[in-house]
Amino acid sequence: MFSRENFMKFSFKKVLFCALTVGLSVPATVQATNGYFLIGFGSQSRAMGGTGVADNRNAMAAAFNPATMIDSTNEFQLGAEIFVPPRAIKHESSTLGFTDERSNHDIFLIPSMGLTYEWGENSVVGFAFIGAGLKTEYNQASTSSSCTQVNATAPGTCPPTVFNALDSTAAREAGVELVQMQFIPSFAYKLSETHTWGASLVLAAQFFRAEGLEDFDALGFTSSPGFLTGKNWDHSFGGGYRLGWLSKFADDTFRVGINYSSRVWMDEFNQYRNLFAEQGDFDIPENYSIGFAYDFTPAVTVAFDIQRIRWSQVKSIGNPGPDASNPSSFFSECEGLASDVSCRLGGSRGLGFGWVDQTVYKIGANWAINEKWDLRTGWNYGESPIQNDQVLFNMLAPATPEHHFTVGAGWALATDWQLDFNFMYALNNTIKGPTAFGQGGAIVEGSNASIAMKQYSLGASLGIKF
């Protein structure tokens, strides 16, 4: 016969098993806002601008800094975010036609979960499950020589065709979809009353597909046809690690946290080895953060984080795309027409998205107005990693938003149950620039292309202490 205590433990194990099953089966397909990373994880953090490196006292702590788990109790948290990122592209070209198009599918569901468990007097173990990714899908149409090429002032008879204008058999939709999932088992150990260190293992899986990119073959971007587009879903797996530190001062009212996340080394997307540099490599980039938190009163806490993301270290992300300044030589990594196959798509110096490293600033505040309710707000800013001469390839990944404003609340349903809410709005940001396919087949004065995005998200998390 079960005792009440054993029954509660048994029920919790069932809930945890079901939650893991659901979380691992729901694709976290988004176009996140700090590059393709989410600004934060869990409703508490996302309501506070994505902060959490020095002040994260719930079960999602491992997602920010494993050392901060030391301040958590035995808790499980499950969350979900409804994410709406309207995004659009524009491209005017005598070679590829005129496109002024919004991406389809603007609503996504993003799951998250975490657990912390006190293991002895000075140790806490736990995990976080987080996702990231991107998706674009543009209406395109097969073309023929009978249609009239278009421009902004004379629409003509050609439909939007920036990705398949040169291939009459191309797909009628063009875009990419990337799903990334990371499972982060973690450990925190208190060295003293003021200092704690933590470590995490990162186990990652990612899934990718592309369609309608036949122009990349026709324009000579590849060294050989195939393994570029239309190969359905491909997958890769990999791993990395994280290290964290937390120090407390002034009777624990001032806290400083540091988190280092290694590059997550993934195996290659074999079915897309002629799309991504280094034969289909798409690692998750190294990033590191420092955070500060100060309790102005027992009820008011302000947190501030700085994060650096090393996009440029992953060649498929950081290598520059087609050289907009020289239509006769697309390959800015190589001189001339790049007969060297290492400079083509899929090569070790192959074309990429041209993202530069990104510094992100996050600030948030929490006000415990009474024993039942907390109010939260925050701001997150990171200059887009996309440069204005890299617009062409980034039509597939328009990570343009920079300013994100957040609000939220926490409600103590009972002694061991906490419900949190959050809302985020990211201001629309448009990046304009030239491509190598302007009117007359040459670069144009100013810009002939643009990408834009704004974002809304609404989320909730349920925390259960046990």
Coordinates of C-alpha atoms in Angstrom, one line a residue, residues 82 140 193 230 247 251 300 353 370 432:
I82 CA 3.1 31.4 -28.2
Q140 CA 7.3 31.5 -55.0
E193 CA 28.4 30.7 2.1
G230 CA 14.4 19.8 -51.3
S247 CA 29.2 35.0 -5.7
D251 CA 24.4 39.8 3.2
V300 CA 12.4 44.7 -5.1
F353 CA 25.0 34.3 -43.6
N370 CA 2.5 40.8 -1.5
K432 CA 18.3 47.5 -46.2

